[in-house]
Amino acid sequence: MRVPRAIRGLGGLRMRLIVAFTLVAVAGTLTTGALTFREARNGVLQQSQDTVLTQFRDHVNTLAPAFTLPPNQATLDGFAADAARAGRSQGWRVLATYGDLRATSVKGDSFTELTPRLRQAATDRPVTVFQRVTNGNRSVLVMGVPITYAPLAEGEPRRASGLVVFLAVSQRNEQAYVDALVTAVQRAVVPALGLAVVLALLAARGVLRPVRELRRAAGSMAEGRFDTRLTVHGSDELADLSQTFNETASALDRSVAELRRMEARARAFAADVSHELRTPLAAMAAVTDVLDEDARGLDPDTATAVRLISQETGKLARLVDDLMEVSRFDAGAAELRPDEIDLAESLRRTLASRGWTGTVETELPPPGELRVLADPRRLDVVVANLVANALRHGAPPVRVRLYAAPERAGGPPARAVVEVSDHGPGIPEEVLPHVFERFYKSDSARTRTEGSGLGLAIAMENVRLHGGTLTAANRPGGGAVFTMDIPLGPLDTATGAPVEEDLV
């Protein structure tokens, strides 16, 4: 079953290329947008973080020299308030710890953003640490600055004072910047994605155009137009493919032209040889007829030789006639001379003229019931060949059956069908596809063959001239059956095709 082109296109090269190009364009656009967003987001947050960290650390370092240790609660509360004062506009919240003492810049502030990990890191290491914490739907930057003493000796590390100051600052503004950045990226990605898809489609079209041209050119060559050539554009792989196609087409065109010339010469040779042989064969046939009449008076060996020469001369004469007929088919010179005939009566005359009336069983309609427009001479050749083939290679009884077959169930008769069957061994399955080929013989199936191997081929060509078909098959009960059907309507005498009539 042939798949419609629309369905085949869903999984064809065009669709695969479009999908592939589109996926690549979409992936590239989205990846570029995501990377751009990440870098911009990190840049905004990093800049804000570095600014706050530097500002807070410098401010704490300014307050630390005036701070006395160990502090009491009041002193620690004052230090926390002073540390938060520098960032009041930014909403700084400060937590100062010293041992078990704890002071916040905002009274009652639980400082929930401070994680145990960050607290431990600020206590254990004499360096500034920070962490970005998400609290609900807001982001908070938390950093810890341990206050240290100068080393007692050169080369020693700074000493921890035990005072650690923590800062929590909201990143609401930065989050607004990030949200605005997301919106900007989305607005930029959508048109970029559309542009990428359009470019992908254009790229796929550019790749597919040479492929479509190649397909059309191949289809044109398949229809017999071997002068088809492609226009080569550029110097890429597709251009190389087009150039290779043109070279292949040129070579094929030359080969086909040469084969046609050789075939024409072979046909002309066969026709000329057959024509030249007819005259000497006619003379030889006349001589062998005379020798046949005198064979009774000759000695047995001479009589046998004379009869053998007569038989072979007859075979050679029939072979020449068959070759002449085949050459006319090949040259397109075979024409129909149709006449309206009673097909059943025509079959009876064919059997009677060859003395097969008592040998062949018939199943024919009454005279005048089935009339066709056909060439009686060519139908006689077809039926005679099929019956002779059944008698020679099959086994009795040989039967000829004629009936009218409707074109559609319940419709009017449209074709006349002739079946010639026998009860012999049948035709081997491997031979069936070749029975109508010229000069084809199968020794295993045709052990007694005496023909030239052209009879069935000529029969097939005659049936085709009538716009009909000729098939070979095996009967379920044994034996071969040849079925010929021809149209009942008028024929085009040039092509043999049925003629459509406009009934008013």
mmCIF file of C-alpha atoms in Angstrom, residues 111-443:
data_model
loop_
_atom_site.group_PDB
_atom_site.id
_atom_site.type_symbol
_atom_site.label_atom_id
_atom_site.label_comp_id
_atom_site.label_asym_id
_atom_site.label_seq_id
_atom_site.Cartn_x
_atom_site.Cartn_y
_atom_site.Cartn_z
ATOM 1 C CA PHE A 111 17.899 37.607 64.067
ATOM 2 C CA THR A 112 16.474 34.362 62.586
ATOM 3 C CA GLU A 113 18.516 34.754 59.392
ATOM 4 C CA LEU A 114 21.731 33.819 61.227
ATOM 5 C CA THR A 115 22.410 30.147 60.622
ATOM 6 C CA PRO A 116 24.414 27.974 63.031
ATOM 7 C CA ARG A 117 26.938 27.305 60.313
ATOM 8 C CA LEU A 118 27.632 30.993 59.731
ATOM 9 C CA ARG A 119 27.806 31.668 63.499
ATOM 10 C CA GLN A 120 30.299 28.840 63.952
ATOM 11 C CA ALA A 121 32.433 29.991 61.017
ATOM 12 C CA ALA A 122 32.595 33.607 62.305
ATOM 13 C CA THR A 123 33.536 32.406 65.784
ATOM 14 C CA ASP A 124 36.205 29.921 64.745
ATOM 15 C CA ARG A 125 37.970 31.871 62.007
ATOM 16 C CA PRO A 126 39.379 35.398 62.188
ATOM 17 C CA VAL A 127 38.060 36.373 58.779
ATOM 18 C CA THR A 128 34.877 37.976 57.473
ATOM 19 C CA VAL A 129 32.283 35.404 56.398
ATOM 20 C CA PHE A 130 28.953 35.912 54.656
ATOM 21 C CA GLN A 131 25.964 33.956 53.416
ATOM 22 C CA ARG A 132 22.891 34.730 51.327
ATOM 23 C CA VAL A 133 19.777 33.425 53.063
ATOM 24 C CA THR A 134 16.242 33.163 51.678
ATOM 25 C CA ASN A 135 13.653 33.964 54.282
ATOM 26 C CA GLY A 136 10.198 33.356 52.879
ATOM 27 C CA ASN A 137 10.050 35.135 49.534
ATOM 28 C CA ARG A 138 12.822 37.638 50.346
ATOM 29 C CA SER A 139 16.569 37.330 50.151
ATOM 30 C CA VAL A 140 18.813 38.542 53.023
ATOM 31 C CA LEU A 141 22.593 38.969 53.023
ATOM 32 C CA VAL A 142 24.103 37.935 56.385
ATOM 33 C CA MET A 143 27.773 38.506 57.229
ATOM 34 C CA GLY A 144 29.904 38.037 60.317
ATOM 35 C CA VAL A 145 32.969 40.133 61.233
ATOM 36 C CA PRO A 146 35.122 38.830 64.145
ATOM 37 C CA ILE A 147 37.070 41.593 65.994
ATOM 38 C CA THR A 148 40.723 40.624 66.359
ATOM 39 C CA TYR A 149 43.847 42.036 68.115
ATOM 40 C CA ALA A 150 47.119 42.731 66.446
ATOM 41 C CA PRO A 151 49.689 39.873 66.802
ATOM 42 C CA LEU A 152 52.119 40.004 69.705
ATOM 43 C CA ALA A 153 55.055 39.250 67.459
ATOM 44 C CA GLU A 154 55.771 39.612 63.798
ATOM 45 C CA GLY A 155 54.686 36.603 61.802
ATOM 46 C CA GLU A 156 52.074 35.425 64.306
ATOM 47 C CA PRO A 157 48.337 35.391 63.438
ATOM 48 C CA ARG A 158 45.924 37.986 64.745
ATOM 49 C CA ARG A 159 44.244 37.137 68.059
ATOM 50 C CA ALA A 160 40.499 36.802 68.496
ATOM 51 C CA SER A 161 38.919 39.249 70.947
ATOM 52 C CA GLY A 162 35.758 37.199 71.398
ATOM 53 C CA LEU A 163 33.596 39.992 69.979
ATOM 54 C CA VAL A 164 31.749 39.022 66.783
ATOM 55 C CA VAL A 165 29.482 41.431 64.912
ATOM 56 C CA PHE A 166 26.813 40.128 62.499
ATOM 57 C CA LEU A 167 24.963 42.179 59.890
ATOM 58 C CA ALA A 168 21.661 41.317 58.160
ATOM 59 C CA VAL A 169 20.649 43.496 55.230
ATOM 60 C CA SER A 170 17.692 42.936 52.936
ATOM 61 C CA GLN A 171 18.385 42.552 49.216
ATOM 62 C CA ARG A 172 14.979 43.776 48.186
ATOM 63 C CA ASN A 173 16.417 46.309 45.774
ATOM 64 C CA GLU A 174 18.747 43.776 44.268
ATOM 65 C CA GLN A 175 15.839 41.335 43.925
ATOM 66 C CA ALA A 176 13.896 44.037 42.108
ATOM 67 C CA TYR A 177 16.842 44.480 39.775
ATOM 68 C CA VAL A 178 16.952 40.703 39.191
ATOM 69 C CA ASP A 179 13.189 40.581 38.531
ATOM 70 C CA ALA A 180 13.521 43.426 36.072
ATOM 71 C CA LEU A 181 16.405 41.564 34.472
ATOM 72 C CA VAL A 182 14.262 38.410 34.152
ATOM 73 C CA THR A 183 11.530 40.436 32.458
ATOM 74 C CA ALA A 184 14.061 42.040 30.122
ATOM 75 C CA VAL A 185 15.592 38.664 29.251
ATOM 76 C CA GLN A 186 12.160 37.196 28.576
ATOM 77 C CA ARG A 187 11.249 40.096 26.341
ATOM 78 C CA ALA A 188 14.525 39.702 24.498
ATOM 79 C CA VAL A 189 14.369 35.899 24.255
ATOM 80 C CA VAL A 190 10.899 35.724 22.698
ATOM 81 C CA PRO A 191 11.745 37.760 19.560
ATOM 82 C CA ALA A 192 15.199 36.191 19.455
ATOM 83 C CA LEU A 193 13.586 32.764 19.601
ATOM 84 C CA GLY A 194 11.180 33.674 16.823
ATOM 85 C CA LEU A 195 14.058 35.016 14.732
ATOM 86 C CA ALA A 196 16.056 31.845 15.417
ATOM 87 C CA VAL A 197 13.132 29.655 14.309
ATOM 88 C CA VAL A 198 12.726 31.713 11.127
ATOM 89 C CA LEU A 199 16.445 31.404 10.404
ATOM 90 C CA ALA A 200 16.239 27.675 11.092
ATOM 91 C CA LEU A 201 13.374 27.316 8.625
ATOM 92 C CA LEU A 202 15.276 29.321 6.022
ATOM 93 C CA ALA A 203 18.377 27.183 6.595
ATOM 94 C CA ALA A 204 16.314 24.000 6.278
ATOM 95 C CA ARG A 205 14.757 25.355 3.111
ATOM 96 C CA GLY A 206 18.183 26.142 1.712
ATOM 97 C CA VAL A 207 19.324 22.587 2.413
ATOM 98 C CA LEU A 208 16.125 21.007 1.108
ATOM 99 C CA ARG A 209 15.925 22.958 -2.146
ATOM 100 C CA PRO A 210 18.759 21.008 -3.813
ATOM 101 C CA VAL A 211 17.312 17.786 -2.390
ATOM 102 C CA ARG A 212 13.891 18.564 -3.907
ATOM 103 C CA GLU A 213 15.519 19.428 -7.219
ATOM 104 C CA LEU A 214 17.422 16.164 -7.071
ATOM 105 C CA ARG A 215 14.194 14.277 -6.354
ATOM 106 C CA ARG A 216 12.413 15.929 -9.277
ATOM 107 C CA ALA A 217 15.359 15.202 -11.558
ATOM 108 C CA ALA A 218 15.453 11.559 -10.461
ATOM 109 C CA GLY A 219 11.694 11.293 -11.069
ATOM 110 C CA SER A 220 12.133 12.851 -14.497
ATOM 111 C CA MET A 221 14.818 10.311 -15.351
ATOM 112 C CA ALA A 222 12.590 7.513 -14.054
ATOM 113 C CA GLU A 223 10.008 8.652 -16.631
ATOM 114 C CA GLY A 224 12.567 8.249 -19.393
ATOM 115 C CA ARG A 225 13.841 11.825 -19.780
ATOM 116 C CA PHE A 226 17.537 11.058 -19.620
ATOM 117 C CA ASP A 227 18.531 14.558 -20.754
ATOM 118 C CA THR A 228 17.544 15.906 -17.307
ATOM 119 C CA ARG A 229 20.305 17.904 -15.618
ATOM 120 C CA LEU A 230 20.636 19.880 -12.383
ATOM 121 C CA THR A 231 21.867 23.460 -12.075
ATOM 122 C CA VAL A 232 24.975 23.482 -9.886
ATOM 123 C CA HIS A 233 25.164 26.303 -7.334
ATOM 124 C CA GLY A 234 28.213 26.969 -5.183
ATOM 125 C CA SER A 235 30.962 24.532 -4.287
ATOM 126 C CA ASP A 236 29.674 22.738 -1.180
ATOM 127 C CA GLU A 237 28.735 19.093 -0.691
ATOM 128 C CA LEU A 238 25.289 19.565 -2.249
ATOM 129 C CA ALA A 239 26.900 21.155 -5.288
ATOM 130 C CA ASP A 240 29.221 18.139 -5.521
ATOM 131 C CA LEU A 241 26.162 15.868 -5.292
ATOM 132 C CA SER A 242 24.433 17.780 -8.095
ATOM 133 C CA GLN A 243 27.572 17.597 -10.228
ATOM 134 C CA THR A 244 27.858 13.857 -9.591
ATOM 135 C CA PHE A 245 24.192 13.427 -10.530
ATOM 136 C CA ASN A 246 24.760 15.286 -13.798
ATOM 137 C CA GLU A 247 27.772 13.143 -14.623
ATOM 138 C CA THR A 248 25.843 9.977 -13.801
ATOM 139 C CA ALA A 249 22.883 11.161 -15.895
ATOM 140 C CA SER A 250 25.175 11.908 -18.835
ATOM 141 C CA ALA A 251 26.783 8.482 -18.616
ATOM 142 C CA LEU A 252 23.361 6.834 -18.325
ATOM 143 C CA ASP A 253 22.045 8.857 -21.254
ATOM 144 C CA ARG A 254 24.945 7.700 -23.404
ATOM 145 C CA SER A 255 24.494 4.091 -22.287
ATOM 146 C CA VAL A 256 20.747 4.119 -22.935
ATOM 147 C CA ALA A 257 21.242 5.727 -26.336
ATOM 148 C CA GLU A 258 23.796 3.083 -27.223
ATOM 149 C CA LEU A 259 21.509 0.306 -25.969
ATOM 150 C CA ARG A 260 18.655 1.695 -28.028
ATOM 151 C CA ARG A 261 20.843 1.798 -31.113
ATOM 152 C CA MET A 262 21.971 -1.753 -30.483
ATOM 153 C CA GLU A 263 18.385 -2.872 -29.884
ATOM 154 C CA ALA A 264 17.222 -1.174 -33.062
ATOM 155 C CA ARG A 265 20.048 -2.812 -35.012
ATOM 156 C CA ALA A 266 19.197 -6.200 -33.461
ATOM 157 C CA ARG A 267 15.513 -5.819 -34.375
ATOM 158 C CA ALA A 268 16.373 -4.721 -37.885
ATOM 159 C CA PHE A 269 18.795 -7.630 -38.196
ATOM 160 C CA ALA A 270 16.190 -10.158 -37.005
ATOM 161 C CA ALA A 271 13.581 -8.694 -39.349
ATOM 162 C CA ASP A 272 15.986 -8.646 -42.302
ATOM 163 C CA VAL A 273 17.213 -12.180 -41.651
ATOM 164 C CA SER A 274 13.663 -13.468 -41.238
ATOM 165 C CA HIS A 275 12.594 -11.743 -44.419
ATOM 166 C CA GLU A 276 15.560 -13.072 -46.375
ATOM 167 C CA LEU A 277 14.951 -16.601 -45.075
ATOM 168 C CA ARG A 278 11.325 -16.754 -46.151
ATOM 169 C CA THR A 279 12.040 -17.226 -49.856
ATOM 170 C CA PRO A 280 14.582 -20.081 -49.538
ATOM 171 C CA LEU A 281 12.450 -21.676 -46.842
ATOM 172 C CA ALA A 282 9.439 -21.577 -49.127
ATOM 173 C CA ALA A 283 11.501 -23.348 -51.785
ATOM 174 C CA MET A 284 12.790 -25.863 -49.275
ATOM 175 C CA ALA A 285 9.260 -26.516 -48.029
ATOM 176 C CA ALA A 286 8.106 -27.191 -51.582
ATOM 177 C CA VAL A 287 10.999 -29.594 -52.132
ATOM 178 C CA THR A 288 10.371 -31.409 -48.844
ATOM 179 C CA ASP A 289 6.697 -31.803 -49.777
ATOM 180 C CA VAL A 290 7.758 -33.557 -52.979
ATOM 181 C CA LEU A 291 10.276 -35.672 -51.058
ATOM 182 C CA ASP A 292 7.593 -36.631 -48.519
ATOM 183 C CA GLU A 293 5.417 -37.964 -51.326
ATOM 184 C CA ASP A 294 8.299 -40.030 -52.727
ATOM 185 C CA ALA A 295 9.553 -41.219 -49.321
ATOM 186 C CA ARG A 296 7.566 -44.437 -49.560
ATOM 187 C CA GLY A 297 9.661 -45.623 -52.461
ATOM 188 C CA LEU A 298 12.979 -44.933 -50.756
ATOM 189 C CA ASP A 299 14.949 -47.245 -48.528
ATOM 190 C CA PRO A 300 14.153 -46.914 -44.762
ATOM 191 C CA ASP A 301 17.243 -44.874 -43.815
ATOM 192 C CA THR A 302 16.760 -42.423 -46.664
ATOM 193 C CA ALA A 303 13.029 -42.144 -45.935
ATOM 194 C CA THR A 304 13.756 -41.393 -42.283
ATOM 195 C CA ALA A 305 16.235 -38.690 -43.251
ATOM 196 C CA VAL A 306 13.762 -37.149 -45.712
ATOM 197 C CA ARG A 307 10.995 -37.032 -43.106
ATOM 198 C CA LEU A 308 13.415 -35.496 -40.561
ATOM 199 C CA ILE A 309 14.422 -32.804 -43.039
ATOM 200 C CA SER A 310 10.770 -32.109 -43.787
ATOM 201 C CA GLN A 311 9.911 -31.745 -40.067
ATOM 202 C CA GLU A 312 12.848 -29.479 -39.321
ATOM 203 C CA THR A 313 12.123 -27.364 -42.381
ATOM 204 C CA GLY A 314 8.575 -26.897 -41.138
ATOM 205 C CA LYS A 315 9.851 -25.886 -37.677
ATOM 206 C CA LEU A 316 12.287 -23.450 -39.238
ATOM 207 C CA ALA A 317 9.532 -21.927 -41.360
ATOM 208 C CA ARG A 318 7.322 -21.472 -38.273
ATOM 209 C CA LEU A 319 10.256 -19.948 -36.353
ATOM 210 C CA VAL A 320 10.862 -17.442 -39.142
ATOM 211 C CA ASP A 321 7.164 -16.526 -39.162
ATOM 212 C CA ASP A 322 7.257 -16.046 -35.386
ATOM 213 C CA LEU A 323 10.366 -13.884 -35.620
ATOM 214 C CA MET A 324 8.712 -11.734 -38.266
ATOM 215 C CA GLU A 325 5.679 -11.315 -36.024
ATOM 216 C CA VAL A 326 7.851 -10.413 -33.003
ATOM 217 C CA SER A 327 9.795 -7.874 -35.043
ATOM 218 C CA ARG A 328 6.531 -6.209 -36.037
ATOM 219 C CA PHE A 329 5.521 -5.953 -32.373
ATOM 220 C CA ASP A 330 8.912 -4.513 -31.445
ATOM 221 C CA ALA A 331 8.789 -1.961 -34.239
ATOM 222 C CA GLY A 332 5.238 -0.919 -33.306
ATOM 223 C CA ALA A 333 4.064 -1.922 -36.767
ATOM 224 C CA ALA A 334 1.516 -4.485 -35.562
ATOM 225 C CA GLU A 335 -2.023 -3.157 -36.101
ATOM 226 C CA LEU A 336 -5.466 -4.427 -35.310
ATOM 227 C CA ARG A 337 -8.027 -5.016 -38.024
ATOM 228 C CA PRO A 338 -11.075 -5.263 -35.799
ATOM 229 C CA ASP A 339 -14.400 -6.652 -36.846
ATOM 230 C CA GLU A 340 -17.547 -7.448 -34.911
ATOM 231 C CA ILE A 341 -17.490 -11.205 -34.477
ATOM 232 C CA ASP A 342 -19.335 -13.903 -32.606
ATOM 233 C CA LEU A 343 -16.591 -14.954 -30.226
ATOM 234 C CA ALA A 344 -18.025 -18.415 -29.538
ATOM 235 C CA GLU A 345 -18.290 -19.145 -33.261
ATOM 236 C CA SER A 346 -14.744 -17.860 -33.782
ATOM 237 C CA LEU A 347 -13.470 -20.317 -31.152
ATOM 238 C CA ARG A 348 -15.348 -23.182 -32.826
ATOM 239 C CA ARG A 349 -13.762 -22.355 -36.196
ATOM 240 C CA THR A 350 -10.295 -22.234 -34.605
ATOM 241 C CA LEU A 351 -10.723 -25.721 -33.120
ATOM 242 C CA ALA A 352 -12.318 -27.143 -36.263
ATOM 243 C CA SER A 353 -9.677 -25.801 -38.644
ATOM 244 C CA ARG A 354 -6.991 -27.643 -36.689
ATOM 245 C CA GLY A 355 -8.905 -30.859 -36.179
ATOM 246 C CA TRP A 356 -9.334 -30.396 -32.420
ATOM 247 C CA THR A 357 -13.121 -30.498 -32.284
ATOM 248 C CA GLY A 358 -13.262 -34.050 -30.997
ATOM 249 C CA THR A 359 -10.195 -33.652 -28.804
ATOM 250 C CA VAL A 360 -10.953 -30.479 -26.887
ATOM 251 C CA GLU A 361 -13.966 -30.058 -24.601
ATOM 252 C CA THR A 362 -15.806 -26.735 -24.899
ATOM 253 C CA GLU A 363 -18.095 -24.714 -22.693
ATOM 254 C CA LEU A 364 -19.341 -21.963 -25.000
ATOM 255 C CA PRO A 365 -22.453 -19.739 -24.961
ATOM 256 C CA PRO A 366 -25.050 -20.129 -27.714
ATOM 257 C CA PRO A 367 -24.273 -18.537 -31.097
ATOM 258 C CA GLY A 368 -24.861 -14.808 -31.217
ATOM 259 C CA GLU A 369 -24.951 -14.316 -27.459
ATOM 260 C CA LEU A 370 -21.414 -12.932 -26.985
ATOM 261 C CA ARG A 371 -20.198 -10.578 -29.698
ATOM 262 C CA VAL A 372 -17.007 -8.543 -29.516
ATOM 263 C CA LEU A 373 -15.098 -6.085 -31.680
ATOM 264 C CA ALA A 374 -11.754 -7.805 -32.269
ATOM 265 C CA ASP A 375 -9.223 -8.882 -34.878
ATOM 266 C CA PRO A 376 -10.301 -12.457 -35.714
ATOM 267 C CA ARG A 377 -6.907 -13.438 -37.147
ATOM 268 C CA ARG A 378 -5.015 -12.431 -34.012
ATOM 269 C CA LEU A 379 -7.574 -14.061 -31.694
ATOM 270 C CA ASP A 380 -7.248 -17.222 -33.743
ATOM 271 C CA VAL A 381 -3.460 -17.139 -33.206
ATOM 272 C CA VAL A 382 -3.878 -16.664 -29.442
ATOM 273 C CA VAL A 383 -6.451 -19.434 -28.926
ATOM 274 C CA ALA A 384 -4.637 -21.859 -31.233
ATOM 275 C CA ASN A 385 -1.388 -21.275 -29.358
ATOM 276 C CA LEU A 386 -2.995 -21.791 -25.930
ATOM 277 C CA VAL A 387 -4.833 -24.975 -26.984
ATOM 278 C CA ALA A 388 -1.762 -26.385 -28.736
ATOM 279 C CA ASN A 389 0.290 -25.615 -25.648
ATOM 280 C CA ALA A 390 -2.237 -27.475 -23.442
ATOM 281 C CA LEU A 391 -2.370 -30.475 -25.781
ATOM 282 C CA ARG A 392 1.396 -30.667 -26.108
ATOM 283 C CA HIS A 393 2.407 -30.113 -22.479
ATOM 284 C CA GLY A 394 -0.678 -31.002 -20.448
ATOM 285 C CA ALA A 395 -2.946 -34.010 -20.255
ATOM 286 C CA PRO A 396 -6.515 -34.564 -21.380
ATOM 287 C CA PRO A 397 -9.149 -33.476 -21.016
ATOM 288 C CA VAL A 398 -8.296 -30.042 -22.425
ATOM 289 C CA ARG A 399 -11.180 -27.605 -22.017
ATOM 290 C CA VAL A 400 -11.980 -24.221 -23.571
ATOM 291 C CA ARG A 401 -14.489 -22.105 -21.652
ATOM 292 C CA LEU A 402 -15.964 -18.754 -22.702
ATOM 293 C CA TYR A 403 -18.077 -16.431 -20.551
ATOM 294 C CA ALA A 404 -18.776 -12.745 -19.944
ATOM 295 C CA ALA A 405 -17.392 -11.164 -16.737
ATOM 296 C CA PRO A 406 -19.003 -8.056 -15.247
ATOM 297 C CA GLU A 407 -16.745 -5.127 -14.486
ATOM 298 C CA ARG A 408 -18.368 -4.729 -11.062
ATOM 299 C CA ALA A 409 -20.509 -7.030 -9.005
ATOM 300 C CA GLY A 410 -24.054 -6.730 -10.334
ATOM 301 C CA GLY A 411 -22.957 -4.530 -13.233
ATOM 302 C CA PRO A 412 -23.356 -5.137 -16.977
ATOM 303 C CA PRO A 413 -20.936 -7.478 -18.795
ATOM 304 C CA ALA A 414 -17.710 -5.659 -19.521
ATOM 305 C CA ARG A 415 -15.182 -8.284 -20.622
ATOM 306 C CA ALA A 416 -15.117 -11.561 -22.444
ATOM 307 C CA VAL A 417 -13.072 -14.263 -20.725
ATOM 308 C CA VAL A 418 -11.559 -17.314 -22.414
ATOM 309 C CA GLU A 419 -10.087 -20.066 -20.225
ATOM 310 C CA VAL A 420 -7.945 -22.880 -21.628
ATOM 311 C CA SER A 421 -7.220 -25.575 -19.033
ATOM 312 C CA ASP A 422 -5.753 -29.053 -18.946
ATOM 313 C CA HIS A 423 -5.311 -31.843 -16.390
ATOM 314 C CA GLY A 424 -1.588 -32.286 -16.678
ATOM 315 C CA PRO A 425 1.169 -31.780 -14.075
ATOM 316 C CA GLY A 426 0.755 -28.004 -14.131
ATOM 317 C CA ILE A 427 3.452 -25.356 -14.234
ATOM 318 C CA PRO A 428 6.126 -25.229 -11.488
ATOM 319 C CA GLU A 429 5.855 -22.141 -9.309
ATOM 320 C CA GLU A 430 9.353 -20.978 -10.254
ATOM 321 C CA VAL A 431 8.416 -21.155 -13.949
ATOM 322 C CA LEU A 432 5.102 -19.254 -13.761
ATOM 323 C CA PRO A 433 6.672 -15.744 -13.794
ATOM 324 C CA HIS A 434 8.597 -16.570 -16.996
ATOM 325 C CA VAL A 435 6.099 -18.450 -19.184
ATOM 326 C CA PHE A 436 5.425 -15.405 -21.384
ATOM 327 C CA GLU A 437 9.089 -14.532 -21.882
ATOM 328 C CA ARG A 438 10.592 -14.995 -25.312
ATOM 329 C CA PHE A 439 12.537 -18.204 -25.943
ATOM 330 C CA TYR A 440 11.906 -19.354 -22.369
ATOM 331 C CA LYS A 441 11.709 -23.109 -21.917
ATOM 332 C CA SER A 442 11.719 -25.260 -18.824
ATOM 333 C CA ASP A 443 12.907 -28.780 -19.463
#
